[in-house]
Coordinates of C-alpha atoms in Angstrom, one line a residue:
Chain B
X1 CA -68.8 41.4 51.0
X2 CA -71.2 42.4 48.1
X3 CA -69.6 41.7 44.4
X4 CA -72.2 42.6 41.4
X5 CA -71.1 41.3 37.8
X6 CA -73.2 42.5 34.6
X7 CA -76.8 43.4 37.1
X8 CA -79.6 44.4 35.0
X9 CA -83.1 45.4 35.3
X10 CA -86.0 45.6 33.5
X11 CA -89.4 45.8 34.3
X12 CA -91.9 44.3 32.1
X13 CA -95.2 45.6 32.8
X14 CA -97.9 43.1 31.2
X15 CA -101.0 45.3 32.1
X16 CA -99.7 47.6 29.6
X17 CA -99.4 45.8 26.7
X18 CA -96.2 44.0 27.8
X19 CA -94.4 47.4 27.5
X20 CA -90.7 47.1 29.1
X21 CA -89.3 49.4 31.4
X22 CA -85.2 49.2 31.3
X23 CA -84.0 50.8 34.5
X24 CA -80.4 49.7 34.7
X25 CA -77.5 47.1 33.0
X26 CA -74.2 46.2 33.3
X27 CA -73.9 47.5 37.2
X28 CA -70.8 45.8 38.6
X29 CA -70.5 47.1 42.3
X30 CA -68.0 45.8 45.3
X31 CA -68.5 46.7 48.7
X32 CA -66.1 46.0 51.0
X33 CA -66.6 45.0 54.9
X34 CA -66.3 48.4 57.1
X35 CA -66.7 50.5 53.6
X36 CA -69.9 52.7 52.7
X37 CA -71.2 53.3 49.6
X38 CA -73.9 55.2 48.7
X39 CA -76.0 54.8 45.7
X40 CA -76.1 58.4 44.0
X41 CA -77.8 60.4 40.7
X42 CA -81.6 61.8 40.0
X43 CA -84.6 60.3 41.2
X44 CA -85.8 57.8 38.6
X45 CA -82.0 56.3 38.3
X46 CA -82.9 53.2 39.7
X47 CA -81.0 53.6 42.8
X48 CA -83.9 51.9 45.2
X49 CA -84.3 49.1 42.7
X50 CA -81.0 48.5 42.7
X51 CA -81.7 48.1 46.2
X52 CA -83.7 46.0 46.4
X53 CA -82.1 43.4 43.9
X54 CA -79.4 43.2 46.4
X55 CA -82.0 42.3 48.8
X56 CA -83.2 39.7 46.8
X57 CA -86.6 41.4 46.7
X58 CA -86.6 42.6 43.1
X59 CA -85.7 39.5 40.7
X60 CA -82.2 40.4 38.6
X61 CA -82.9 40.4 35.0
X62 CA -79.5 39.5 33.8
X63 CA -76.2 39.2 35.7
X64 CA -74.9 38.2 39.5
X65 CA -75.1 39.3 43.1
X66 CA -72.6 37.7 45.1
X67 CA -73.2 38.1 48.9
X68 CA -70.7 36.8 51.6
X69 CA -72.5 34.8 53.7
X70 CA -71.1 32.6 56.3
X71 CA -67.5 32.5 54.8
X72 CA -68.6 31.4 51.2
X73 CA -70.1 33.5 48.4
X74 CA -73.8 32.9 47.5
X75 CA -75.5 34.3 44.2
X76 CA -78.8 35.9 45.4
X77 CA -79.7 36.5 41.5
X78 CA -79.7 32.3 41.5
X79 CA -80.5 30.6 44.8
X80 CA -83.7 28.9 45.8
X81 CA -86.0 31.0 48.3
X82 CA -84.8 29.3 51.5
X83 CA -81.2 30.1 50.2
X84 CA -82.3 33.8 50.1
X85 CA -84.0 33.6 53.3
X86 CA -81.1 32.3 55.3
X87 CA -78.6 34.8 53.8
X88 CA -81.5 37.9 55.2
X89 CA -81.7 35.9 58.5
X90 CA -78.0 35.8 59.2
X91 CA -76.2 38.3 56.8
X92 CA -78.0 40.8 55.0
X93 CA -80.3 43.7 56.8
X94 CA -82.7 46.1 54.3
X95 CA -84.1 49.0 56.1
X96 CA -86.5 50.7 53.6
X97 CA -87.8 53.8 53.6
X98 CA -91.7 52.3 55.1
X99 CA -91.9 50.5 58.3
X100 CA -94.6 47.4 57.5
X101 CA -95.7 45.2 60.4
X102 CA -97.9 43.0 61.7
X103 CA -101.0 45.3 63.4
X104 CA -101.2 45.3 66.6
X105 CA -97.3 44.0 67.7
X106 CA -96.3 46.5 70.0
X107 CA -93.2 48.6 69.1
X108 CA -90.7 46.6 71.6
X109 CA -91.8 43.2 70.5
X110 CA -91.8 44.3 66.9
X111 CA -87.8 45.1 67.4
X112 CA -87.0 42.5 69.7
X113 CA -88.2 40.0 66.9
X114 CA -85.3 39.8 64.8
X115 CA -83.1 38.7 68.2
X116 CA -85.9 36.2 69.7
X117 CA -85.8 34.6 66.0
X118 CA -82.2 34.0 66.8
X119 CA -82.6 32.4 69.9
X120 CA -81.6 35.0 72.4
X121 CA -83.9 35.2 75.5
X122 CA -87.0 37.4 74.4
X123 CA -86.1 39.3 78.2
X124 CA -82.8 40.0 77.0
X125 CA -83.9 41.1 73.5
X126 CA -86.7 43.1 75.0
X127 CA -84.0 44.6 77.1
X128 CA -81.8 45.4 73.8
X129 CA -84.7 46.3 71.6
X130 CA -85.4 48.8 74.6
X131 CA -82.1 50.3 74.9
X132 CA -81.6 50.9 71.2
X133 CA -85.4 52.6 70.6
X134 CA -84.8 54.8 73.9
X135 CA -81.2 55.7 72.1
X136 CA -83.4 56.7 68.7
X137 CA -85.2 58.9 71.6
X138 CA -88.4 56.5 71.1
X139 CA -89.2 57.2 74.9
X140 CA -90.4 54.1 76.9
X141 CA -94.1 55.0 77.0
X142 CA -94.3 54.2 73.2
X143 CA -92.5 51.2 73.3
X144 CA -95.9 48.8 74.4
X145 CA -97.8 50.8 71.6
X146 CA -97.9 49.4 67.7
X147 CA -96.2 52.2 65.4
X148 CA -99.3 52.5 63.5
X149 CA -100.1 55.8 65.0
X150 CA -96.7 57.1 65.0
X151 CA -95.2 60.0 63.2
X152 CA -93.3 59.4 59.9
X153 CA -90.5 60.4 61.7
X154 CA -91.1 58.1 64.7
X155 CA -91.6 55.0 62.7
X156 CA -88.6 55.1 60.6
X157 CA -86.8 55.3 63.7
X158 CA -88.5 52.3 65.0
X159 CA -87.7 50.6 61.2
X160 CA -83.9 51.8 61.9
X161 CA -83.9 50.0 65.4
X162 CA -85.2 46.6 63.7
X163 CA -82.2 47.0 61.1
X164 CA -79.5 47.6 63.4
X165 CA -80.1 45.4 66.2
X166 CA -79.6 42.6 63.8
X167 CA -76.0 42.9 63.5
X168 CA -75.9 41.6 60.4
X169 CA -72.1 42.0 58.3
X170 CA -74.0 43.7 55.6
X171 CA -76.6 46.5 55.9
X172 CA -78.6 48.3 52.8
X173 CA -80.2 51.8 54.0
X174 CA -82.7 53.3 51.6
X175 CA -83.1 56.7 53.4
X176 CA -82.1 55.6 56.5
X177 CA -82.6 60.0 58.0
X178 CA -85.2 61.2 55.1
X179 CA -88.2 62.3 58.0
X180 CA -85.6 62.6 60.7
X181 CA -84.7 65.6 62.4
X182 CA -81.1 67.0 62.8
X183 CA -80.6 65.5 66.1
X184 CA -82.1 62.3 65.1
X185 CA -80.0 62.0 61.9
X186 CA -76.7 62.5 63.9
X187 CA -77.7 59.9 66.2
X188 CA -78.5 57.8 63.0
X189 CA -75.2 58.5 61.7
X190 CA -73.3 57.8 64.7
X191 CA -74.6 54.4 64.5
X192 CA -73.8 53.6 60.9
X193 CA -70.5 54.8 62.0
X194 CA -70.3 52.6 64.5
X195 CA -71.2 49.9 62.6
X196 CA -68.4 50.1 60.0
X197 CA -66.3 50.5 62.6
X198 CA -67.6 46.7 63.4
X199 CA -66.9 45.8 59.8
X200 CA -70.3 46.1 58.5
X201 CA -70.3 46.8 55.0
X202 CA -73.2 49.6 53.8
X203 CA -74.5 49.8 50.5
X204 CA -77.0 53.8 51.4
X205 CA -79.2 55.5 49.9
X206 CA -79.2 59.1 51.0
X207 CA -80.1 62.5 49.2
X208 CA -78.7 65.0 52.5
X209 CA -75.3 66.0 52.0
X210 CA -73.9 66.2 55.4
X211 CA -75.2 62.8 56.1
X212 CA -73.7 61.5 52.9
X213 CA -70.8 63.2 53.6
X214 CA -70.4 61.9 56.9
X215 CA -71.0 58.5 56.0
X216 CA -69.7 57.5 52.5
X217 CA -66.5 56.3 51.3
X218 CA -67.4 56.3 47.8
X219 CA -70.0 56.8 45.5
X220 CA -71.4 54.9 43.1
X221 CA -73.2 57.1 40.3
X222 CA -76.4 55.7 38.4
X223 CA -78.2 57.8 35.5
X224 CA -81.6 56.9 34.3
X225 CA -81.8 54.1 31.7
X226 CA -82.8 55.4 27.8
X227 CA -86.1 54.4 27.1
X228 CA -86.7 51.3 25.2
X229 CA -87.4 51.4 21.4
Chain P
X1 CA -89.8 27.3 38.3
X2 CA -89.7 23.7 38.8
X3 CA -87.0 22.5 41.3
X4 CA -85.1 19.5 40.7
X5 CA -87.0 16.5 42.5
X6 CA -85.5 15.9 45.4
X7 CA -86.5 12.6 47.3
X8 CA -84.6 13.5 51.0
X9 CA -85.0 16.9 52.4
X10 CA -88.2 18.0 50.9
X11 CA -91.3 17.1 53.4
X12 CA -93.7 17.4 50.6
X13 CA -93.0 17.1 47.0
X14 CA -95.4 17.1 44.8
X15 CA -94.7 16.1 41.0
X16 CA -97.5 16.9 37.9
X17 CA -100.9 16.9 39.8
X18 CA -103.7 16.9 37.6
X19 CA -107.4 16.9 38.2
X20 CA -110.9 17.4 36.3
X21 CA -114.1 17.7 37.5
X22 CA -115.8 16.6 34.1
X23 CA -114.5 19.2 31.9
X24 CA -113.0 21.7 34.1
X25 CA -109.8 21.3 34.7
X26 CA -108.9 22.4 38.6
X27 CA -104.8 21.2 38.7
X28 CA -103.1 20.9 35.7
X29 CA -99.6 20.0 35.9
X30 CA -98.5 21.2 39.5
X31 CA -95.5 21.0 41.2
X32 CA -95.3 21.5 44.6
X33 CA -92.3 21.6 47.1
X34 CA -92.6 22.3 50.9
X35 CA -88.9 22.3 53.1
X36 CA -89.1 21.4 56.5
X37 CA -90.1 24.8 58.7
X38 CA -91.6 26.5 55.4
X39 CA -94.6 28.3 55.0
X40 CA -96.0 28.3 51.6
X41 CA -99.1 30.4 51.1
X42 CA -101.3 29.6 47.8
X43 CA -102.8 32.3 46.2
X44 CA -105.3 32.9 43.6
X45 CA -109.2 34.2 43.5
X46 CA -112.0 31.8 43.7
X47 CA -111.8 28.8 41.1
X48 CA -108.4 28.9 40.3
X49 CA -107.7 25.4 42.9
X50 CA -106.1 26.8 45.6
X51 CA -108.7 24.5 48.1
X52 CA -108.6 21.5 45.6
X53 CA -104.6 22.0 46.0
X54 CA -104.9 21.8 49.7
X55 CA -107.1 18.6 49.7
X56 CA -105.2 16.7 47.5
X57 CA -101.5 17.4 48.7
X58 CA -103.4 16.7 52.6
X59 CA -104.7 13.3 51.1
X60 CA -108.1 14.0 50.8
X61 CA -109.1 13.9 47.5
X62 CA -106.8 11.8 45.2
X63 CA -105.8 13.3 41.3
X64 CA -106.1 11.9 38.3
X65 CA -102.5 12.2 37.9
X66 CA -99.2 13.0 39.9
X67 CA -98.0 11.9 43.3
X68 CA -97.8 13.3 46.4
X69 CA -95.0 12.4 48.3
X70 CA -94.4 12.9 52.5
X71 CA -91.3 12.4 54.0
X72 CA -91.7 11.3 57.7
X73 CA -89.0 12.2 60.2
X74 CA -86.9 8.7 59.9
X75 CA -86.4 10.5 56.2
X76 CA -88.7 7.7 54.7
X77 CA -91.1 8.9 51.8
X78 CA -94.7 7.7 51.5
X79 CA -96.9 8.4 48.7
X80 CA -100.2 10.2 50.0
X81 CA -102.2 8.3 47.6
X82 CA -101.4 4.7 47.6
X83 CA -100.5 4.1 51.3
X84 CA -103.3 2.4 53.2
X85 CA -106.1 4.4 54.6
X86 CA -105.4 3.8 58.5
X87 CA -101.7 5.4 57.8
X88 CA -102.7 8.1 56.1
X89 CA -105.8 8.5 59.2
X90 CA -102.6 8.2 61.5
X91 CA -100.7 11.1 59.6
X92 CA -104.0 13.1 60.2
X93 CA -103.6 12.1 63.6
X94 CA -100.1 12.9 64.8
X95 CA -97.9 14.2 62.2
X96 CA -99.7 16.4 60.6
X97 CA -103.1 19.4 61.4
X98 CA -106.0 21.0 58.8
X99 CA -107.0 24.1 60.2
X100 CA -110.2 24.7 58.1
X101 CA -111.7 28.1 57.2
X102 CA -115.2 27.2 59.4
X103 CA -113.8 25.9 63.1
X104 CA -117.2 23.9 63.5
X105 CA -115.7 21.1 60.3
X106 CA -113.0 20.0 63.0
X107 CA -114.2 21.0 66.3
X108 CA -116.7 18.8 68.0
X109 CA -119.5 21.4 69.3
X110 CA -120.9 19.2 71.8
X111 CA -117.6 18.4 73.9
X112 CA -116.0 21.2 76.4
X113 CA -113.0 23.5 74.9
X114 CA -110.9 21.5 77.2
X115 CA -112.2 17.8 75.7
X116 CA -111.6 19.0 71.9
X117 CA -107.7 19.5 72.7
X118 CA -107.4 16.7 74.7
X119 CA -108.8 14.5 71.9
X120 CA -106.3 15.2 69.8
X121 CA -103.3 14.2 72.6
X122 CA -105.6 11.0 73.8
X123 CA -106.1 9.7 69.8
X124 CA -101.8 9.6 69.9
X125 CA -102.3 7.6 72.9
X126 CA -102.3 9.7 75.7
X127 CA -103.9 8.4 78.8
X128 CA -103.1 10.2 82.0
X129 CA -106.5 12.4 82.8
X130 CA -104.5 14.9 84.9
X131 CA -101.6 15.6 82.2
X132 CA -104.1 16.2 79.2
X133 CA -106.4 18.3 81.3
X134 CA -103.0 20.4 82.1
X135 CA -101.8 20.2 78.6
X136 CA -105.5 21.5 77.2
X137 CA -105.2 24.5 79.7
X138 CA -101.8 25.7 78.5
X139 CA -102.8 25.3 75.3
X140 CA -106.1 27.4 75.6
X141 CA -103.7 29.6 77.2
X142 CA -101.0 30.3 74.5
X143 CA -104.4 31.1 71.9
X144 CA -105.4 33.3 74.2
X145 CA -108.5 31.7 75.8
X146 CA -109.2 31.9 79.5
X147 CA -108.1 28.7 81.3
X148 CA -111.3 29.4 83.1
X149 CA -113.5 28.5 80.1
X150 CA -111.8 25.0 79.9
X151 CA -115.2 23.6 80.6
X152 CA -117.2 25.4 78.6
X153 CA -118.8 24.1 75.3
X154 CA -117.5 25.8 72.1
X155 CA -120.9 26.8 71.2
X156 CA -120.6 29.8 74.2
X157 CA -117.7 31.3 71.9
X158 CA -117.2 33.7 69.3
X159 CA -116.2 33.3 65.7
X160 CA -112.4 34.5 66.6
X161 CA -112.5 32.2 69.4
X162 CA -113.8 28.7 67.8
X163 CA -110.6 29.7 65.3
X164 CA -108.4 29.9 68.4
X165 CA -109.6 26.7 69.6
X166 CA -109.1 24.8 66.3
X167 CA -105.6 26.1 66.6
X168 CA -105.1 25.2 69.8
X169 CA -106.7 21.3 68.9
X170 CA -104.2 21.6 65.6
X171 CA -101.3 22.1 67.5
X172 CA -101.5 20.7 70.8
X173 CA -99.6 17.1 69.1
X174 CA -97.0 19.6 67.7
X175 CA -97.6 18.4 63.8
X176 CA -94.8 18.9 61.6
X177 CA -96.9 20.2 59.0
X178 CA -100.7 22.0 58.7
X179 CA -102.8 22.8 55.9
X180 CA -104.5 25.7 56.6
X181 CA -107.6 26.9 54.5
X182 CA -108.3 30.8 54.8
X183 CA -107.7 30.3 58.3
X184 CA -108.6 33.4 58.8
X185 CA -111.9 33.9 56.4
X186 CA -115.1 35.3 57.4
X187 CA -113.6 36.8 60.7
X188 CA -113.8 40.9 62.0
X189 CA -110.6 42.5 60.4
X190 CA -109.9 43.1 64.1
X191 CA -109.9 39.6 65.5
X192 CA -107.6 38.7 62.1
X193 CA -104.9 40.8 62.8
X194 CA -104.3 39.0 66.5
X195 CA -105.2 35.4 65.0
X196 CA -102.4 35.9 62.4
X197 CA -99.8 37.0 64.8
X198 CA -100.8 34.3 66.8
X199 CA -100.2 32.1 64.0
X200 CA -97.3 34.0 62.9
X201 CA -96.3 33.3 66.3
X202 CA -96.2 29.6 66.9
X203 CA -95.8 28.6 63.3
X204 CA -92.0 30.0 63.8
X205 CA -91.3 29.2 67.3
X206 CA -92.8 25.1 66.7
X207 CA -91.2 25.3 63.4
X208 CA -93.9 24.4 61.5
X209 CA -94.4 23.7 57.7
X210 CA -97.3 24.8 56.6
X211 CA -99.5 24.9 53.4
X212 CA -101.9 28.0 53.9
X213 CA -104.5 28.7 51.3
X214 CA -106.0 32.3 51.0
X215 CA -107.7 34.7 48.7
X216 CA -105.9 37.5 50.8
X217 CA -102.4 39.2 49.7
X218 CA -101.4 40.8 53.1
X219 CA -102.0 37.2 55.0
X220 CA -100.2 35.9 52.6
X221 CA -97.0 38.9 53.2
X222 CA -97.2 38.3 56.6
X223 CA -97.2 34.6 57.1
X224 CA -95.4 32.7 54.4
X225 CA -91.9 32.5 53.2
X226 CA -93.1 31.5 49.8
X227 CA -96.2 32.4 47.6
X228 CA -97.2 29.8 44.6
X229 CA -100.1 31.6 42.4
X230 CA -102.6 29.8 40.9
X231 CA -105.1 30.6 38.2
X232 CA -107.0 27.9 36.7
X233 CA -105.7 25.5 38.1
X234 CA -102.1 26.2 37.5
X235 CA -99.1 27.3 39.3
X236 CA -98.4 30.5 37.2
X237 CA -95.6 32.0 39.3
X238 CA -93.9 30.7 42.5
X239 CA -90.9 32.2 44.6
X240 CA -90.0 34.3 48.0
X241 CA -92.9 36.1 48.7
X242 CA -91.7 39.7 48.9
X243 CA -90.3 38.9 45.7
X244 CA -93.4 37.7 44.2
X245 CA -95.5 40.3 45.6
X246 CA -93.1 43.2 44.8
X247 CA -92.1 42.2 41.1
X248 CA -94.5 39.6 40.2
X249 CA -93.5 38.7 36.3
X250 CA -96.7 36.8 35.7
X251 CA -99.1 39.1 34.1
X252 CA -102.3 37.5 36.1
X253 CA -99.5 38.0 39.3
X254 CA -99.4 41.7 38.4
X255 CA -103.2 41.9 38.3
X256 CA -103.6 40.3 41.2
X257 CA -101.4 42.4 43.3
X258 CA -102.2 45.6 41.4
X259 CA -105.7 45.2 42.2
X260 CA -105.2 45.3 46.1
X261 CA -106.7 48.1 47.6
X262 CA -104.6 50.6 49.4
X263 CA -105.5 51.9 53.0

């Protein structure tokens, strides 16, 4: 689902004197669909930016990032905008660690969205959107209020409920249980679970062992880049 | 950062505009392409031609170089500049809107809410009193204005309102493509925040191009699919806007975003 030939990174930072900032080369990764892997190794290893090159958010310095999408392999590292945006809209989901919205979108309408977007009948999506928050024990009260005044906690349980109710055949989770509670995180994990089951392939980010444990196939080890010369 | 041209998909492609006023220099070399559906949002502070941009892709002002060419939806191109004045007036007209930072430049002050949406349906031909009169109300009621006010003169609203009403006039001949200039400039951070999910809103669900103009980052996050920053006059770095915003190369990009204040 995911196949990464020769990925590098490196940030060049003009405000500072054009100083270059080499966080990872040479990553080849494959993910396969219904297998987890989890990005491990120290803070600073480059794991989120990894990330987020998958996503197409970061631009890849060097190399490919071939995403199954719709039967045919696309290059994210070399496609037009709308190329990248199509593949997000019908293949790839990112849940990051910070939930960003729109102000004022109430919780349900902010997670019925993605579904609406799709053409599904914004009653029925509501209806989805409301089942899967009340399952992340968002109760329904909270559902017609915007997540700005939310806990940590509470709002990457809402940013969890916009990933997953995609569907989408590929899913990358940057801390998908870092503010969650142990009851939470199971119910977190049961759902990654259940979407490999599906076939989803999961490319996660996760520093809690049981999670990781309960989640991951394989591992795929990073170490920090050596400073530049 | 130049796409290949493209003469039958794009709805605007714009090849090597250039423009001086005397010995400033407000385009120089841009290229511009918008896809059916797309919302580009052009950033950049003040003086870098993000305006001048707007007015000569829309028609309005015509470069010293470069064309601007529209695709209509039989997939035939016209160039902006050099097709006669009543075609491009009847572009203006049907398939595409200007949503313009002050509401009073397109709304007429003197005629009722209700009149300056209807306007815009009866210059496209429509004739039927009873129809437009409907078709104003719904329309005042998907921006959020009181069907109730449909008589009232726009003078009685507020800033956030006129805006609303501009929308609504923009929209109401469902234009394939709007140019919007800091649409929502000079309003209370509080009436932004529900004009730009309004926009949000029914850009996506009419499927809307747009061009959208604005000095501000986070409008730009939430609204477009693509960013193109400008600084004097050029296009320094285009792509997807998360992209640009969360790894901009350029080093006036990483200024720019760098220099956004947190909350």
């Amino acid at each position: 689902m995911i196949r990464t030939e020769g990925l590098a990174k490196t940030f060049t930072l003009h405000l500072r004197g054009g100083m270059q900032l080499p966080v990872f080369s040479g990553i080849d990764l494959t993910v396969h669909s219904g297998e987890c892997v989890v990005l491990s190794g120290p803070s600073g290893a480059g794991k989120s930016t990894l990330m987020r090159s998958l996503y197409g958010n970061y631009r890849a310095g060097a190399g490919h990032i071939w995403i199954r999408h719709h039967g045919g392999m696309v290059d994210i590292a070399a496609s037009e905008p709308r190329i990248v945006l199509a593949v997000r809209r019908e293949t790839l989901v990112y849940v990051s660690q910070f939930l960003r919205v729109v102000p004022r979108v109430s919780t349900l309408d902010i997670v019925a969205d993605e579904p609406i977007t799709r053409g599904i009948a914004p009653d029925e999506a509501r209806d989805m959107a409301g089942s899967l928050l009340l399952r992340l024990n968002i109760p329904r009260r909270m559902h017609g209020i915007p997540p700005a005044t939310f806990s940590g906690g509470e709002q990457q349980r809402v940013n969890v409920a916009r990933g997953f109710i995609a569907a989408h055949p590929i899913l990358l989770l940057d801390e998908p249980t870092a503010s969650l509670d142990a009851e939470n995180r199971s119910v977190v994990v049961g759902m990654i679970q259940e979407a490999k089951a599906r076939g989803t392939a999961v490319v996660a980010i996760c520093h809690d062992a049981d999670v990781r444990a309960a989640i991951a196939d394989r591992l795929y080890p990073l170490s920090p880049a050596r400073e530049a010369a | 950062m130049t796409a290949v041209p493209n003469g039958h998909d794009g709805l605007i492609t714009a090849r090597g505009l250039y423009l001086s006023f005397g010995a400033i220099p407000a385009l120089v070399d841009v290229d511009i392409d918008l896809w059916p559906g797309e919302v580009l949002a052009v950033v950049g502070e003040s003086g870098s031609g993000k305006t001048t941009l707007l007015n000569v892709l829309s028609g309005r002002v015509a470069p010293d170089a470069g064309a601007v060419l529209y695709t209509d939806p039989e997939g035939e191109q016209h160039d902006v500049h050099t097709m006669p004045a009543p075609a491009l007036r009847t572009l203006h007209r049907s398939d595409w809107g200007f949503v313009h930072q002050d509401p009073k430049q397109n709304l007429r002050m003197n005629v009722s809410a209700g009149g300056n949406v209807g306007e815009r349906l009866m210059a496209r031909g429509a004739r039927h009193y009873g129809t437009i009169r409907a078709e104003a109300i719904d329309w005042l009621t998907q921006v959020e204005i009181d069907a109730d006010r449909v008589d009232d003169l726009p003078r009685t609203f507020s800033g956030g309102m006129l805006q609303r009403l501009q929308i609504a006039r923009t929209l109401v001949t469902h234009p394939r493509l709007v140019f919007m200039d800091e649409p929502t400039g000079g309003l209370d951070v509080s009436v932004q925040a529900r004009l730009l999910d309004l926009i949000r809103t029914l850009v996506a669900r009419l499927g809307i191009a747009a061009v959208l103009v604005t000095h501000d980052i986070a409008v730009a996050r939430l609204l477009a699919h693509r960013i193109a920053v400008m600084q004097r006059g050029r296009v320094v770095e285009t792509g997807l806007t998360d992209q640009v915003l969360d790894d901009p190369q350029h080093a006036y990009t990483q200024l720019l975003v760098s220099s956004v204040l947190q909350v």
